XYZ file of C-alpha atoms in Angstrom:
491
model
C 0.000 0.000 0.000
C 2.824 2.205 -0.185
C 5.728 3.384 -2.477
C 9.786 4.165 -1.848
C 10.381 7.281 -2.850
C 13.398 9.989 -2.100
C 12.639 13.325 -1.750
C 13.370 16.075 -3.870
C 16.003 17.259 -1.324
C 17.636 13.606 -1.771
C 15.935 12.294 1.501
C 14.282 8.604 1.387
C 10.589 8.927 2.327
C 7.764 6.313 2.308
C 4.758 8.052 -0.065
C 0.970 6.402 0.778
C -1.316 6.034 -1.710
C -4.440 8.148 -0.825
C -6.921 6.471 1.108
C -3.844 4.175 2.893
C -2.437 5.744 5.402
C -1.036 4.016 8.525
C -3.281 3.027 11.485
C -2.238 5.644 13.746
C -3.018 5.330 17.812
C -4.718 6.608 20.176
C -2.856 10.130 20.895
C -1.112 10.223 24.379
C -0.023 13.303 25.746
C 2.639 15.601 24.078
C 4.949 15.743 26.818
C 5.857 11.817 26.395
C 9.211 11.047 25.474
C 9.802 9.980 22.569
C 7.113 12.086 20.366
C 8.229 13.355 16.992
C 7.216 16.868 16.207
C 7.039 17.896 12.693
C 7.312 21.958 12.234
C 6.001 22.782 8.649
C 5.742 26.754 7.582
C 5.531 28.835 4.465
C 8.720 30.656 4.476
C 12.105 30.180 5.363
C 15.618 32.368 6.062
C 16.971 34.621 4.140
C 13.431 36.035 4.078
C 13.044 37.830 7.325
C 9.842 37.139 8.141
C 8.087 35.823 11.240
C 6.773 32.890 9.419
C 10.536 31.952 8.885
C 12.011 32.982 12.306
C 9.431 31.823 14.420
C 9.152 28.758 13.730
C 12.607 27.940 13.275
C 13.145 29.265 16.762
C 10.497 27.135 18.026
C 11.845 23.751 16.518
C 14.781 24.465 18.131
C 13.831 25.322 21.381
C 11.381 22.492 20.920
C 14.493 19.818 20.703
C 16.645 21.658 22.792
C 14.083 20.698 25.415
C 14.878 16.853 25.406
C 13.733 13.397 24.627
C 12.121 14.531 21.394
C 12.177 14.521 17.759
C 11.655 17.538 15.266
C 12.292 18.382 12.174
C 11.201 21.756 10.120
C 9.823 21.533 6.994
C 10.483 24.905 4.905
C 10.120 25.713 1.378
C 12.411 25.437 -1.316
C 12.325 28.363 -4.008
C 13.418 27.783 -7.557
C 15.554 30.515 -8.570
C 13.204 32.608 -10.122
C 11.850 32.901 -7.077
C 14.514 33.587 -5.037
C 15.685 36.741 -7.212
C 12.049 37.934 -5.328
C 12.291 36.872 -2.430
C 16.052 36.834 -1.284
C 18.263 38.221 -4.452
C 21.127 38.673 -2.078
C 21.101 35.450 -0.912
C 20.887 33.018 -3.813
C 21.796 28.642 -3.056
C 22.062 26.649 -6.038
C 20.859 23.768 -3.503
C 18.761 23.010 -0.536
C 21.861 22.028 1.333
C 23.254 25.303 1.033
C 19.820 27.113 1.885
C 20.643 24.482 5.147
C 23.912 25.165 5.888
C 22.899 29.170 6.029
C 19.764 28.810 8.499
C 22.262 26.883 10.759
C 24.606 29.146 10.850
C 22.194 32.315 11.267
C 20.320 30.323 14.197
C 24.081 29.873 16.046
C 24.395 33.165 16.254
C 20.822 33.778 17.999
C 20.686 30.782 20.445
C 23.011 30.134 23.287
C 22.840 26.015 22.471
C 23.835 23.771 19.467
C 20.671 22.878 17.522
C 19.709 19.402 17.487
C 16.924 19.042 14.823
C 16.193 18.212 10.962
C 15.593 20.629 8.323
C 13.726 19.439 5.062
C 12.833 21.290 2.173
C 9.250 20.982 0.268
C 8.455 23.239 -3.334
C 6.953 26.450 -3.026
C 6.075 29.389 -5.663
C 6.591 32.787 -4.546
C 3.222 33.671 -5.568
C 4.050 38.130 -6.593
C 0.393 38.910 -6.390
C 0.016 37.608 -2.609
C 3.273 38.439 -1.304
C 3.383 34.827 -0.122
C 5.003 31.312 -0.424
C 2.348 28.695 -2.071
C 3.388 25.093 -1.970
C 3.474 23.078 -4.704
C 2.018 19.560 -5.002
C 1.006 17.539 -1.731
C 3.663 18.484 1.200
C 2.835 15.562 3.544
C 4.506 13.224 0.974
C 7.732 14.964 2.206
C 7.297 13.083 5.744
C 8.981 10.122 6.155
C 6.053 7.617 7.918
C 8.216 7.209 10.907
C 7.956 10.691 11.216
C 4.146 10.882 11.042
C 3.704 11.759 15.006
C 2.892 15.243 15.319
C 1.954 17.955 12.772
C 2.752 21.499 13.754
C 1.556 23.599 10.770
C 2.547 27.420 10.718
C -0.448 29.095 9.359
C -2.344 26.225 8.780
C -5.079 27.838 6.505
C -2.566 29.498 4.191
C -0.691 26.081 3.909
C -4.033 23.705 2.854
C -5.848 26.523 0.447
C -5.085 24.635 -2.499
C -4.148 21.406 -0.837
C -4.818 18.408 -2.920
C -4.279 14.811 -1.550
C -4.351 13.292 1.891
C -5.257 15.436 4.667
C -2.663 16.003 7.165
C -5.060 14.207 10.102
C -4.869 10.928 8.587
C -0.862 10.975 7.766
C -0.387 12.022 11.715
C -1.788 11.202 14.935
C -2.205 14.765 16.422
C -2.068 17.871 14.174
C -1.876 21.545 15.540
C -2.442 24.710 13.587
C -1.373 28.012 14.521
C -2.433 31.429 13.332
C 0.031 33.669 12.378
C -1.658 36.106 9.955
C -4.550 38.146 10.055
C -5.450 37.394 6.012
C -9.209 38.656 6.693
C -7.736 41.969 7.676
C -5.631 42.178 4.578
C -8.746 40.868 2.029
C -10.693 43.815 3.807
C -8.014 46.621 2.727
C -8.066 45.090 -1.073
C -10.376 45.705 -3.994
C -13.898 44.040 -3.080
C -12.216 43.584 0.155
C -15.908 43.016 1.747
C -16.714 40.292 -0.623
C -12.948 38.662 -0.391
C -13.187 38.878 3.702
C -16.227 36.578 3.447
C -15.120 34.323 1.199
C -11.651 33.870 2.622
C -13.275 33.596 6.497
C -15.495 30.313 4.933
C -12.035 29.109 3.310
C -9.642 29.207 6.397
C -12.596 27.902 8.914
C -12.773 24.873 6.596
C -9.549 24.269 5.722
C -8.417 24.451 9.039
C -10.835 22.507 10.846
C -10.130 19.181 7.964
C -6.390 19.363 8.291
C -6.585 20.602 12.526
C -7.029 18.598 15.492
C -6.514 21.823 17.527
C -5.974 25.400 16.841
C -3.477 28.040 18.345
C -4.411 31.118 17.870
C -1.672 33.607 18.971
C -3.980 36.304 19.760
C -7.947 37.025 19.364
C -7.128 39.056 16.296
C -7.902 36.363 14.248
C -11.003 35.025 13.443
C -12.883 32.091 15.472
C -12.019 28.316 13.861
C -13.297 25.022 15.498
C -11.234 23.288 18.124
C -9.209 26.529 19.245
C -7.293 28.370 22.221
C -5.847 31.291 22.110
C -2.311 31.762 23.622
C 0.947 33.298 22.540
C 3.431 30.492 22.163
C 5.890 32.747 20.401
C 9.117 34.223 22.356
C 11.992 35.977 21.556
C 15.976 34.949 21.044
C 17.964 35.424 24.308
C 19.603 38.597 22.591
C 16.851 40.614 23.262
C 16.513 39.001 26.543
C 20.261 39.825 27.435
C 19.652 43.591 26.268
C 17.063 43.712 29.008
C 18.904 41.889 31.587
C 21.574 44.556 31.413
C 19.479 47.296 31.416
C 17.512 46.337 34.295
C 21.072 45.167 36.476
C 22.087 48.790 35.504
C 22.764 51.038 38.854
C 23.583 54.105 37.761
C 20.188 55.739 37.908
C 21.912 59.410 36.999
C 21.834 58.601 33.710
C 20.108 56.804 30.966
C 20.708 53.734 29.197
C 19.141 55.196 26.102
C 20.739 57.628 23.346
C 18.320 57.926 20.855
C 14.089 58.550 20.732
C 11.894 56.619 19.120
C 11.739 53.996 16.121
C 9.373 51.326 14.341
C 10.614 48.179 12.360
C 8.922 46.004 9.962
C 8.320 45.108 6.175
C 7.130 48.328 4.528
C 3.881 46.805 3.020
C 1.018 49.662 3.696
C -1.044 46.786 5.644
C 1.631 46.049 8.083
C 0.912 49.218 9.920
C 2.558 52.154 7.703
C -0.520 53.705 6.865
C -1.422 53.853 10.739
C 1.989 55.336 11.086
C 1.674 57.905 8.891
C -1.666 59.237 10.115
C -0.355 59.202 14.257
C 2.353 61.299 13.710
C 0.816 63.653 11.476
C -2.029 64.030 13.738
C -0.127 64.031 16.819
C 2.382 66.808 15.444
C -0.458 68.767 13.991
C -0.677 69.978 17.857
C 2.342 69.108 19.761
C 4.558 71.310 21.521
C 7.972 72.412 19.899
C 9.809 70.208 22.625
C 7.453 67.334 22.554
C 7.029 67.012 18.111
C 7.690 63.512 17.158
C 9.788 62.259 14.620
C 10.859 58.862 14.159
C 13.603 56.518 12.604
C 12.065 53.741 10.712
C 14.024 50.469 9.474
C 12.622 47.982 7.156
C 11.895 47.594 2.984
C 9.279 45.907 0.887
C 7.104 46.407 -1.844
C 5.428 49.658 -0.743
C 8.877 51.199 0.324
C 9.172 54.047 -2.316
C 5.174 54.844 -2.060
C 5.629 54.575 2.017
C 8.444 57.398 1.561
C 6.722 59.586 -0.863
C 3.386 59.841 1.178
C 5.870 60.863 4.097
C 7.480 63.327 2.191
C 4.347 64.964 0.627
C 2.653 65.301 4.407
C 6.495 66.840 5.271
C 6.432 63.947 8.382
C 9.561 63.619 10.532
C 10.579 60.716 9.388
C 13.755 58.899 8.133
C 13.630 55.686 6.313
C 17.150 53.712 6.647
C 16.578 50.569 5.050
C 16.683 47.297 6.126
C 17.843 46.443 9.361
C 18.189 43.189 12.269
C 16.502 44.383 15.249
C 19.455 42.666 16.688
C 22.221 44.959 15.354
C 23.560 47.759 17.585
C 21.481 50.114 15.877
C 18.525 49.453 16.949
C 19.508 49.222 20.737
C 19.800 52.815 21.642
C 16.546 53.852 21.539
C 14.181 54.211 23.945
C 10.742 53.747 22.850
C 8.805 51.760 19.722
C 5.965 52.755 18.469
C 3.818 49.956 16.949
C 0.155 51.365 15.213
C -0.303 48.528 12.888
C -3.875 46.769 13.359
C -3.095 43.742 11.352
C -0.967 41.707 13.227
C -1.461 39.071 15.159
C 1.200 39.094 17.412
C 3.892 41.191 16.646
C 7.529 39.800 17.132
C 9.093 43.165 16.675
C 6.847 44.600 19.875
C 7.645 41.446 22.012
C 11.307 42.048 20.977
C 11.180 46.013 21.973
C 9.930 44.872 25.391
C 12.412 42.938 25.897
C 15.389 44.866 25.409
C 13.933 47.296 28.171
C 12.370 49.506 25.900
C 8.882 51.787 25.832
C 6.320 50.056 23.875
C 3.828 52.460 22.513
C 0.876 50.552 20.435
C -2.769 50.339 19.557
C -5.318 48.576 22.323
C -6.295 45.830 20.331
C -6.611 41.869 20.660
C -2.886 41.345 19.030
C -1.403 43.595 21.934
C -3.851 41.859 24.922
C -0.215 40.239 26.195
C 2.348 42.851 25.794
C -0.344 45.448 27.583
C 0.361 43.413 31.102
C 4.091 44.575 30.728
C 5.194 47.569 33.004
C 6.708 49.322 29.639
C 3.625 48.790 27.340
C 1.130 51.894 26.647
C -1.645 51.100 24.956
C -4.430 54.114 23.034
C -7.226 53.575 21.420
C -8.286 57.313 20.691
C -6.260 60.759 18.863
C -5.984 61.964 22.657
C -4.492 58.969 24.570
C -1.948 58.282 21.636
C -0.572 61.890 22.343
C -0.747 61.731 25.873
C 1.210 57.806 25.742
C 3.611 59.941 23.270
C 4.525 62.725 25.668
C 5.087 60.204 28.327
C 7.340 58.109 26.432
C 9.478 61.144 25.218
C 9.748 62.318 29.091
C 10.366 59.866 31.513
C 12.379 56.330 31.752
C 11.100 52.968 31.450
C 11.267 50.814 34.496
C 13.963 48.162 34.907
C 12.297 44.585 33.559
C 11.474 42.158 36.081
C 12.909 38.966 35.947
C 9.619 37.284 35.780
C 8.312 39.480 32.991
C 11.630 38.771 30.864
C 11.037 35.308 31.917
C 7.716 35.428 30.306
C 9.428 36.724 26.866
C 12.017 33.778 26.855
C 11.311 30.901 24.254
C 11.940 28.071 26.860
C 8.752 29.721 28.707
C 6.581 30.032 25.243
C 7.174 26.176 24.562
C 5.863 25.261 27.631
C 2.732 26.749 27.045
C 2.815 25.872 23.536
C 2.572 22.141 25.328
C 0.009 22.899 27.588
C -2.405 24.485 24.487
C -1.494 21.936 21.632
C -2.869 19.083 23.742
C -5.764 16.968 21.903
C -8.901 17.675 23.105
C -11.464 15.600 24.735
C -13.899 14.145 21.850
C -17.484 14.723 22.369
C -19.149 12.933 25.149
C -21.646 11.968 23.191
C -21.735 9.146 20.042
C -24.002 11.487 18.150
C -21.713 14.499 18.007
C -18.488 12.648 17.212
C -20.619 10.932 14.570
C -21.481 14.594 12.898
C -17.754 16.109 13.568
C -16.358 13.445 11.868
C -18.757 13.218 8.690
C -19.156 17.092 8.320
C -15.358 17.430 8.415
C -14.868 14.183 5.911
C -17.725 16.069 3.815
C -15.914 19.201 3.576
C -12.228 17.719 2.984
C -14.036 15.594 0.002
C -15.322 18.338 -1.532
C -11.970 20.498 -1.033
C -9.767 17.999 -2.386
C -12.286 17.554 -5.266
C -12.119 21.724 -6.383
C -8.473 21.991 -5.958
C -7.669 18.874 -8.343
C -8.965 21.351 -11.230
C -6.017 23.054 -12.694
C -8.647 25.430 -13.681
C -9.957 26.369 -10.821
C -6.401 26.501 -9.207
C -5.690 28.868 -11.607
C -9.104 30.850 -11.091
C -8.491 31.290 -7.435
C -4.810 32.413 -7.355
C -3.147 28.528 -6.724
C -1.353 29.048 -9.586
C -0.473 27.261 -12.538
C 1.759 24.265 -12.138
C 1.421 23.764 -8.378
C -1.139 20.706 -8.492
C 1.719 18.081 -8.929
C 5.049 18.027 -6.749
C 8.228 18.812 -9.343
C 10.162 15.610 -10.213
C 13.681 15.222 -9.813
C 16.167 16.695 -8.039
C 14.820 20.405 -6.369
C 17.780 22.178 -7.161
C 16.862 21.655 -10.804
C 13.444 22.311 -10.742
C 12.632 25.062 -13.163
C 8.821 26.563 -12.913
C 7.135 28.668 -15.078
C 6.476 32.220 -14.719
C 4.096 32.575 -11.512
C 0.495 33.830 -12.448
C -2.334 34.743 -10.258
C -5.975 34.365 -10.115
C -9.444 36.485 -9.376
C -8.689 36.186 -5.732
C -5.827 38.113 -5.490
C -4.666 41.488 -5.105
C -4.623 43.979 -7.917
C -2.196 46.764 -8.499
């Protein structure tokens, strides 16, 4: 019932035939030795993005904790892709690709990394801004390695999923929101019509590939079997930053040289047309002493418009580019101001907090957990923004507490990623297992049936040439020009 197969990346894997997937048991809890955790997202280092870093932090935290498996499942990019995506970072193999998330994760983690790194195909899909993967991805798991599923936005990874659904290749799968998608449908062309559509899509998908649901925040939208918790943390770096600030004892002076900054892709959803707006109205009646003007690191695809808007409202602003919020640059100042509404947790914030910093940022449900830090000010009107700003630009913030940094620390985020990826108790009674388990087979028959249609892969933004995995060797693999669909965004 089952082929040989090697993998694209040259790794031996056992493929199942649809429909013949291994008898799994019953599911015992996750903190037993001897579980095997596959991490599977939809990007991967050089792109700095916190679907590549945070997950690749959390596989290795993950292992580092003991008497476990894991290995992360990225995607590879051919390299017409990668001239997108990363053009100053090009591998002619997955090994390479390999060899250079090693040796960036070294330098953020105080341990040697004891985990597997696989590569699956992906398309760099231009219209989306996103990584689509390309054929079915659980047939680059290894059956021995069909334990645990942890997929990293599990909606955007089963949209045009065709073949077996990832609860029958594993025992126990866990999804876990990254991305607020309905938020960025809503900003697009027929964005009412798109957030509708889109909020049917990732309930669906989620709940036939999900056993459970982690939502990092309630920014999201509500999907079947879900808790929300933030099981994200941030590389001891930060944490040692804050450490030294707060074991400072020379309270004549301050540990801070420069005002105030923001970081983060410059894509007008990410929070640059909040940005905009907050200091123009806040400087529209500040004092001379108290006018706000801020450094801002990052680049994207919106980076020239982001500038020109700035320029044309004569805002304070200087743009420098990409940057690591790990460098020295970035350490000096004292506060961050966050406005962005579409995040669901934002790494950058969590990062800013711990290095000692001020936190200034909307009161929304992707904030909820940085608001019970001591540094954290929260607004939600013109008024308290300006009043959060003066404060910030006035006094110090107050030395972290060990338990708050604590808090921030990866080893503390995988604990409670434990606690909230255990399997749920089934219905109590026969009847409403019964209906769980047909209406979810109903829907995953009918999904599985639409996205077999190149057509209607193509009509919906899948893309052409993504139904079937790539044979071969990956490093040769040699796709066609990407092309979109109706769904997605238009210039």
């Amino acid at each position: 019932a089952s082929e040989r197969h090697t993998t694209r990346a040259g790794m031996p894997l056992k493929i199942w035939r649809r429909g013949t997937a291994p008898q799994h048991e019953a599911a015992t809890s996750l903190r037993d030795p001897g579980r095997h955790f596959t991490i599977v997202t939809t990007a991967s280092l050089p792109w700095m993005t916190g679907t590549s870093v945070n997950p690749l932090l959390r596989a290795a935290y993950l292992a580092h904790r003991g008497d476990v498996g894991v290995t992360l499942l990225v995607p590879w990019l051919a390299p017409c892709d990668q001239q997108l995506v990363h053009p100053n970072a090009m591998f002619e193999t997955p090994e390479q690709q390999k060899a250079y998330i090693r040796s960036w994760l070294t330098g953020r983690v105080d341990f040697q990394p004891t985990f597997n790194i696989h590569f699956y195909p992906g398309r760099y899909a231009i219209d989306k801004g996103s990584i689509v993967p390309v054929g079915d991805v659980t047939e680059y798991v290894p059956e021995e390695e069909a334990d645990v599923a942890v997929l990293e936005e599990p909606e955007h990874l089963t949209w045009f999923h065709h073949g077996m659904r990832w609860t029958d290749k594993f025992r126990h799968v866990v999804g876990i929101i990254h991305t607020n998608y309905l938020e960025y449908a809503r900003r697009e062309k027929d964005g009412e019509k798109k957030e509708k559509f889109l909020r049917g899509v990732n309930a669906t998908v989620a709940r036939v590939h999900c056993h459970k649901i982690i939502k990092l925040s309630g920014a999201v939208q509500d999907f079947a079997r879900s808790i929300t918790v933030n099981v994200h943390g941030v590389s001891p770096h930060f944490i040692g930053v804050g450490r030294k600030i707060a074991e400072a004892t020379n309270v004549e002076s301050s540990s801070f040289t420069k005002g105030g900054y923001f970081i983060g892709k410059v894509v007008w959803a990410k929070g640059y047309l909040e940005l905009l707006e907050r200091v123009a109205e806040y400087n529209e009646t500040a004092a001379a002493k108290d006018k706000l003007g801020l450094d801002v690191f990052g680049d994207g695809d919106d980076f020239k418009d982001v500038i020109k808007a700035a320029a044309r409202q004569k805002l304070p602003l200087t743009f420098h580019g990409r940057a690591d919020h790990a460098g020295e640059i970035t350490q000096g100042y004292k506060f961050f101001i966050n406005p962005s509404l579409s995040d669901v947790v934002a790494t950058t914030t969590a990062e800013a907090l711990a290095m000692g910093k001020f936190v200034v940022c909307a009161r929304h449900p992707s904030n909820e957990f940085f608001s019970t830090f001591a540094n954290c000010r929260t607004y939600s009107t013109r008024e308290e923004f300006a009043e959060c700003v003066r404060e910030v630009l006035n006094t110090e913030p107050k030395p972290m507490p060990s338990e708050d940094l604590r808090r921030l620390t990866w080893q503390d985020a995988i604990e409670r990623f434990l606690d909230a990826a255990e399997p749920d108790e089934p219905p109590s009674k026969l009847s409403h297992r019964v209906s769980q388990k047909m209406s979810d087979w109903f829907a995953a028959t009918c999904h599985n049936a639409l996205t077999a249609s190149e057509a209607v892969r193509c009509l919906v933004g899948g893309g052409a040439g993504t139904l079937l995995s790539p044979s071969g060797d990956l490093a040769e693999w040699r796709p066609d020009k990407w092309s979109g669909g109706v769904m997605d965004r238009k210039g």
